[in-house]
mmCIF file of C-alpha atoms and ligand atoms in Angstrom:
data_model
loop_
_atom_site.group_PDB
_atom_site.id
_atom_site.type_symbol
_atom_site.label_atom_id
_atom_site.label_comp_id
_atom_site.label_asym_id
_atom_site.label_seq_id
_atom_site.Cartn_x
_atom_site.Cartn_y
_atom_site.Cartn_z
ATOM 1 C CA MET A 30 -2.960 22.606 23.448
ATOM 2 C CA ALA A 31 -2.327 21.173 19.998
ATOM 3 C CA GLY A 32 -5.658 19.280 19.816
ATOM 4 C CA LEU A 33 -7.641 22.492 20.567
ATOM 5 C CA THR A 34 -6.163 24.742 18.011
ATOM 6 C CA GLY A 35 -5.253 22.222 15.467
ATOM 7 C CA LEU A 36 -1.817 23.721 15.515
ATOM 8 C CA GLU A 37 1.440 22.320 16.820
ATOM 9 C CA ASP A 38 4.291 24.734 17.531
ATOM 10 C CA ALA A 39 7.449 22.562 17.657
ATOM 11 C CA THR A 40 9.785 25.333 18.680
ATOM 12 C CA GLU A 41 11.094 23.164 21.538
ATOM 13 C CA ASN A 42 12.702 20.792 19.096
ATOM 14 C CA LEU A 43 15.268 23.275 17.970
ATOM 15 C CA ASN A 44 18.286 21.212 18.830
ATOM 16 C CA ILE A 45 17.362 17.738 17.829
ATOM 17 C CA GLY A 46 17.929 17.617 14.083
ATOM 18 C CA PRO A 47 15.783 18.706 11.154
ATOM 19 C CA LEU A 48 12.661 20.604 11.975
ATOM 20 C CA VAL A 49 10.678 18.733 9.223
ATOM 21 C CA SER A 50 10.990 14.922 9.572
ATOM 22 C CA LEU A 51 12.168 12.868 6.626
ATOM 23 C CA ASN A 52 8.616 11.504 6.180
ATOM 24 C CA ASP A 53 6.969 14.908 6.203
ATOM 25 C CA PHE A 54 9.617 16.159 3.810
ATOM 26 C CA LYS A 55 8.735 13.302 1.452
ATOM 27 C CA GLU A 56 4.949 13.531 1.950
ATOM 28 C CA CYS A 57 4.249 17.229 2.341
ATOM 29 C CA PHE A 58 7.189 19.185 0.866
ATOM 30 C CA ALA A 59 8.750 17.304 -2.052
ATOM 31 C CA HIS A 60 6.148 14.895 -3.271
ATOM 32 C CA ASP A 61 5.469 14.526 -7.024
ATOM 33 C CA GLY A 62 1.571 14.578 -6.967
ATOM 34 C CA LYS A 63 -0.196 15.750 -10.043
ATOM 35 C CA TYR A 64 -2.517 18.700 -9.516
ATOM 36 C CA GLY A 65 -6.207 17.926 -9.135
ATOM 37 C CA ASP A 66 -5.501 14.307 -8.790
ATOM 38 C CA ASN A 67 -5.474 12.658 -5.201
ATOM 39 C CA ALA A 68 -6.039 9.033 -6.261
ATOM 40 C CA GLN A 69 -2.791 8.147 -4.630
ATOM 41 C CA ASN A 70 -3.354 10.358 -1.535
ATOM 42 C CA LYS A 71 -0.300 12.412 -2.380
ATOM 43 C CA TRP A 72 -1.960 15.780 -1.407
ATOM 44 C CA LYS A 73 -1.927 15.880 2.352
ATOM 45 C CA SER A 74 -4.350 17.990 4.203
ATOM 46 C CA LYS A 75 -1.710 19.244 6.642
ATOM 47 C CA THR A 76 0.418 22.251 5.881
ATOM 48 C CA ILE A 77 3.875 22.682 7.313
ATOM 49 C CA LEU A 78 5.714 25.908 7.593
ATOM 50 C CA ILE A 79 9.146 26.815 8.924
ATOM 51 C CA TYR A 80 9.923 30.518 9.473
ATOM 52 C CA LYS A 81 12.826 32.657 10.447
ATOM 53 C CA LEU A 82 11.766 35.892 12.255
ATOM 54 C CA GLY A 83 14.488 38.511 12.311
ATOM 55 C CA ASP A 84 17.695 36.941 13.656
ATOM 56 C CA ASN A 85 16.109 34.130 15.333
ATOM 57 C CA PRO A 86 16.661 30.460 14.075
ATOM 58 C CA PHE A 87 14.079 28.666 11.845
ATOM 59 C CA ARG A 88 11.122 27.369 13.817
ATOM 60 C CA LYS A 89 8.253 25.195 12.669
ATOM 61 C CA LEU A 90 4.446 25.476 12.657
ATOM 62 C CA GLU A 91 2.072 22.979 11.253
ATOM 63 C CA ASN A 92 -1.657 22.366 11.212
ATOM 64 C CA VAL A 93 -2.625 18.846 12.172
ATOM 65 C CA PRO A 94 -5.701 17.292 10.538
ATOM 66 C CA ASN A 95 -8.276 15.471 12.730
ATOM 67 C CA MET A 96 -9.211 11.793 12.339
ATOM 68 C CA PHE A 97 -11.276 12.622 9.150
ATOM 69 C CA GLY A 98 -8.390 14.350 7.530
ATOM 70 C CA GLN A 99 -9.625 17.834 8.128
ATOM 71 C CA VAL A 100 -7.848 20.669 9.803
ATOM 72 C CA VAL A 101 -9.413 20.905 13.278
ATOM 73 C CA SER A 102 -9.729 24.623 13.247
ATOM 74 C CA PRO A 103 -10.494 25.739 9.631
ATOM 75 C CA GLY A 104 -9.401 29.328 9.022
ATOM 76 C CA LYS A 105 -6.559 28.891 11.428
ATOM 77 C CA HIS A 106 -4.004 28.138 8.708
ATOM 78 C CA ALA A 107 -0.333 28.017 9.585
ATOM 79 C CA GLU A 108 0.162 31.485 7.847
ATOM 80 C CA ILE A 109 -2.445 33.022 10.144
ATOM 81 C CA VAL A 110 -0.768 31.660 13.336
ATOM 82 C CA LEU A 111 2.558 33.050 11.965
ATOM 83 C CA ILE A 112 1.038 36.510 11.336
ATOM 84 C CA GLU A 113 -0.241 36.431 15.066
ATOM 85 C CA LYS A 114 3.224 35.668 16.232
ATOM 86 C CA ILE A 115 4.711 38.500 14.129
ATOM 87 C CA GLN A 116 2.068 40.903 15.522
ATOM 88 C CA THR A 117 3.195 39.968 18.985
ATOM 89 C CA GLU A 118 6.799 40.498 18.131
ATOM 90 C CA ILE A 119 5.959 43.988 16.726
ATOM 91 C CA GLU A 120 4.085 44.907 19.881
ATOM 92 C CA ASN A 121 6.926 43.740 21.971
ATOM 93 C CA ARG A 122 9.424 45.910 20.018
ATOM 94 C CA ARG A 123 7.022 48.849 20.075
ATOM 95 C CA MET A 124 7.085 48.784 23.925
ATOM 96 C CA ARG A 125 10.866 49.039 23.817
ATOM 97 C CA SER A 126 11.368 51.710 21.105
ATOM 98 C CA GLN A 127 9.546 54.621 19.594
ATOM 99 C CA HIS A 128 11.522 54.282 16.292
ATOM 100 C CA PRO A 129 9.973 52.860 13.053
ATOM 101 C CA ILE A 130 10.218 49.064 13.121
ATOM 102 C CA HIS A 131 11.623 46.798 10.415
ATOM 103 C CA VAL A 132 10.613 43.188 10.632
ATOM 104 C CA LYS A 133 11.997 40.555 8.317
ATOM 105 C CA VAL A 134 10.614 37.056 7.877
ATOM 106 C CA GLU A 135 11.498 34.195 5.610
ATOM 107 C CA ILE A 136 9.435 31.081 5.450
ATOM 108 C CA TYR A 137 9.320 27.764 3.682
ATOM 109 C CA ILE A 138 5.771 26.214 3.352
ATOM 110 C CA SER A 139 4.499 23.075 1.795
ATOM 111 C CA TYR A 140 1.582 24.914 0.072
ATOM 112 C CA SER A 141 1.364 28.306 -1.411
ATOM 113 C CA PRO A 142 -1.067 30.466 0.629
ATOM 114 C CA CYS A 143 -4.750 30.132 -0.066
ATOM 115 C CA HIS A 144 -6.769 33.133 -1.135
ATOM 116 C CA ASP A 145 -7.939 33.803 2.395
ATOM 117 C CA CYS A 146 -4.473 33.760 3.857
ATOM 118 C CA SER A 147 -3.175 36.017 1.096
ATOM 119 C CA ASN A 148 -5.839 38.538 1.905
ATOM 120 C CA THR A 149 -4.923 38.438 5.606
ATOM 121 C CA ILE A 150 -1.275 38.849 4.800
ATOM 122 C CA VAL A 151 -2.079 41.767 2.497
ATOM 123 C CA ASN A 152 -4.243 43.453 5.169
ATOM 124 C CA PHE A 153 -1.427 42.877 7.672
ATOM 125 C CA ILE A 154 1.164 44.586 5.445
ATOM 126 C CA GLU A 155 -1.226 47.599 5.042
ATOM 127 C CA LYS A 156 -1.694 47.802 8.723
ATOM 128 C CA CYS A 157 2.097 47.637 9.314
ATOM 129 C CA ASN A 158 2.674 50.418 6.856
ATOM 130 C CA ARG A 159 0.094 52.596 8.601
ATOM 131 C CA GLU A 160 1.865 51.969 11.928
ATOM 132 C CA TRP A 161 5.383 52.901 10.826
ATOM 133 C CA CYS A 162 6.465 49.363 10.485
ATOM 134 C CA ILE A 163 8.190 47.890 7.431
ATOM 135 C CA PHE A 164 7.401 44.189 6.945
ATOM 136 C CA ASP A 165 9.569 42.146 4.594
ATOM 137 C CA ILE A 166 8.418 38.681 3.957
ATOM 138 C CA LYS A 167 9.800 36.088 1.626
ATOM 139 C CA MET A 168 7.682 33.030 1.074
ATOM 140 C CA ASN A 169 9.197 29.903 -0.506
ATOM 141 C CA PHE A 170 6.493 27.299 -1.342
ATOM 142 C CA SER A 171 7.052 23.782 -2.559
ATOM 143 C CA ASN A 172 3.560 23.112 -4.040
ATOM 144 C CA PHE A 173 0.870 25.363 -5.373
ATOM 145 C CA TYR A 174 -2.381 25.229 -3.517
ATOM 146 C CA LYS A 175 -5.237 24.314 -5.786
ATOM 147 C CA HIS A 176 -4.018 26.724 -8.561
ATOM 148 C CA TYR A 177 -6.766 25.467 -10.897
ATOM 149 C CA GLU A 178 -9.612 26.172 -8.575
ATOM 150 C CA CYS A 179 -11.893 28.902 -9.983
ATOM 151 C CA LEU A 180 -14.586 31.102 -8.697
ATOM 152 C CA ARG A 181 -16.983 33.188 -10.780
ATOM 153 C CA ASN A 182 -16.491 36.863 -10.490
ATOM 154 C CA SER A 183 -19.168 39.586 -10.764
ATOM 155 C CA ALA A 184 -18.642 39.890 -14.524
ATOM 156 C CA GLY A 185 -19.325 36.081 -14.777
ATOM 157 C CA GLN A 186 -15.727 35.197 -15.603
ATOM 158 C CA HIS A 187 -14.047 32.147 -13.978
ATOM 159 C CA VAL A 188 -11.081 33.368 -12.004
ATOM 160 C CA PRO A 189 -8.380 31.129 -10.504
ATOM 161 C CA VAL A 190 -9.094 32.372 -6.953
ATOM 162 C CA HIS A 191 -5.909 31.212 -5.134
ATOM 163 C CA ASN A 192 -3.707 32.551 -7.934
ATOM 164 C CA GLU A 193 -5.521 35.845 -7.603
ATOM 165 C CA GLY A 194 -4.309 35.824 -3.880
ATOM 166 C CA LEU A 195 -0.663 35.299 -5.004
ATOM 167 C CA ARG A 196 -1.019 38.246 -7.409
ATOM 168 C CA LYS A 197 -2.231 40.493 -4.536
ATOM 169 C CA LEU A 198 0.830 39.393 -2.417
ATOM 170 C CA LEU A 199 3.197 40.230 -5.373
ATOM 171 C CA LEU A 200 1.580 43.559 -5.718
ATOM 172 C CA LYS A 201 2.368 44.160 -1.998
ATOM 173 C CA ARG A 202 6.106 43.270 -2.843
ATOM 174 C CA VAL A 203 5.798 39.964 -1.067
ATOM 175 C CA MET A 204 8.795 37.937 -2.345
ATOM 176 C CA LEU A 205 7.163 34.639 -3.614
ATOM 177 C CA GLN A 206 9.334 31.828 -4.823
ATOM 178 C CA PRO A 207 8.474 28.132 -5.710
ATOM 179 C CA VAL A 208 11.001 25.742 -4.289
ATOM 180 C CA THR A 209 12.207 24.216 -7.476
ATOM 181 C CA GLY A 210 15.588 22.841 -8.615
ATOM 182 C CA LYS A 211 18.649 21.649 -6.724
ATOM 183 C CA GLU A 212 19.889 24.959 -5.346
ATOM 184 C CA LYS A 213 16.538 25.947 -3.763
ATOM 185 C CA TRP A 214 16.064 22.517 -2.296
ATOM 186 C CA GLU A 215 19.597 22.826 -0.792
ATOM 187 C CA ASN A 216 18.718 26.159 0.716
ATOM 188 C CA PHE A 217 15.516 24.554 2.103
ATOM 189 C CA LEU A 218 17.323 21.750 3.677
ATOM 190 C CA SER A 219 19.969 23.970 5.313
ATOM 191 C CA ALA A 220 17.123 26.153 6.677
ATOM 192 C CA ASN A 221 15.470 23.010 7.893
ATOM 193 C CA GLY A 222 18.673 21.979 9.828
ATOM 194 C CA VAL A 223 19.870 19.247 7.570
ATOM 195 C CA PRO A 224 23.704 19.577 7.194
ATOM 196 C CA VAL A 225 25.068 19.708 3.670
ATOM 197 C CA GLN A 226 26.712 16.326 3.968
ATOM 198 C CA LYS A 227 23.446 14.630 4.958
ATOM 199 C CA GLN A 228 21.263 16.168 2.243
ATOM 200 C CA ALA A 229 21.714 13.529 -0.455
ATOM 201 C CA ASP A 230 18.801 11.231 0.463
ATOM 202 C CA ARG A 231 16.336 14.210 0.639
ATOM 203 C CA LEU A 232 17.638 15.771 -2.557
ATOM 204 C CA ALA A 233 17.126 12.425 -4.416
ATOM 205 C CA ILE A 234 13.435 12.519 -3.177
ATOM 206 C CA ALA A 235 13.123 16.119 -4.536
ATOM 207 C CA SER A 236 14.469 15.138 -7.941
ATOM 208 C CA SER A 237 12.292 12.253 -8.958
ATOM 209 C CA GLN A 238 11.473 12.376 -12.627
ATOM 210 C CA GLU A 239 7.809 13.119 -11.869
ATOM 211 C CA ARG A 240 8.810 15.947 -9.561
ATOM 212 C CA ILE A 241 11.194 17.429 -11.975
ATOM 213 C CA THR A 242 8.499 17.382 -14.653
ATOM 214 C CA ARG A 243 6.017 19.105 -12.305
ATOM 215 C CA GLU A 244 8.548 21.753 -11.321
ATOM 216 C CA VAL A 245 8.987 22.848 -14.845
ATOM 217 C CA ASP A 246 5.209 23.373 -14.820
ATOM 218 C CA ASP A 247 5.354 25.131 -11.470
ATOM 219 C CA ASN A 248 8.029 27.484 -12.730
ATOM 220 C CA ASN A 249 6.016 28.303 -15.852
ATOM 221 C CA LEU A 250 2.883 28.882 -13.884
ATOM 222 C CA PHE A 251 4.758 31.092 -11.471
ATOM 223 C CA LEU A 252 6.195 33.147 -14.300
ATOM 224 C CA LYS A 253 2.734 33.499 -15.801
ATOM 225 C CA ILE A 254 1.364 34.924 -12.534
ATOM 226 C CA TYR A 255 4.441 37.100 -11.877
ATOM 227 C CA ASN A 256 4.191 38.542 -15.482
ATOM 228 C CA SER A 257 0.556 39.219 -15.045
ATOM 229 C CA VAL A 258 1.558 41.610 -12.182
ATOM 230 C CA PHE A 259 4.784 43.174 -13.430
ATOM 231 C CA HIS A 260 4.507 43.362 -17.185
HETATM 232 ZN ZN1 ZN B 303 -4.776 29.502 3.922
#
């Protein structure tokens, strides 16, 4: 039940238009909020994720905040629920075949994974590799999750904790990609079930002047994180 887990699996809605509503697109995916500033309530506490597992169509997962705006079940982030689903898929395939397994997943998510979720994904990839399973995951995210939030490490330095999680994912060959620019938004909308001829309204939302300005910063930040791993 959605109220108990704080999660809603909307897979039943596959055939009735976009997985992510226009309102959720506007408020969760393509908003133009400034990082660290929630005076206008642009940073929502819910995370929405759509995912494509193997040859299946895209499906949606979202965590639903309670009446105080908190996620009902902290720790049960959308990414964790996805990993549980993938684990089940792997177990099902294992029962049918003795061969090494190759699992491919692509996701679009409204926030980049937090540090804890990144760790869980990294551990999952290591477990897959130990168990003769290749796990390819591409994560497209439309907003950085608190990239400015720092924790003090054992050497007393302030480390941007969630960016550190993204670095760990890159090291494990997770394909990370901020959703920025027209082409990537078109890809997202197609994945989301919005036909090309009906994408104009949403593309206009995703290309507000404030959003475009922020996406330049997002690309630069991502490049910095990427280069810190691969250069
Ligand atoms: Zn998380």
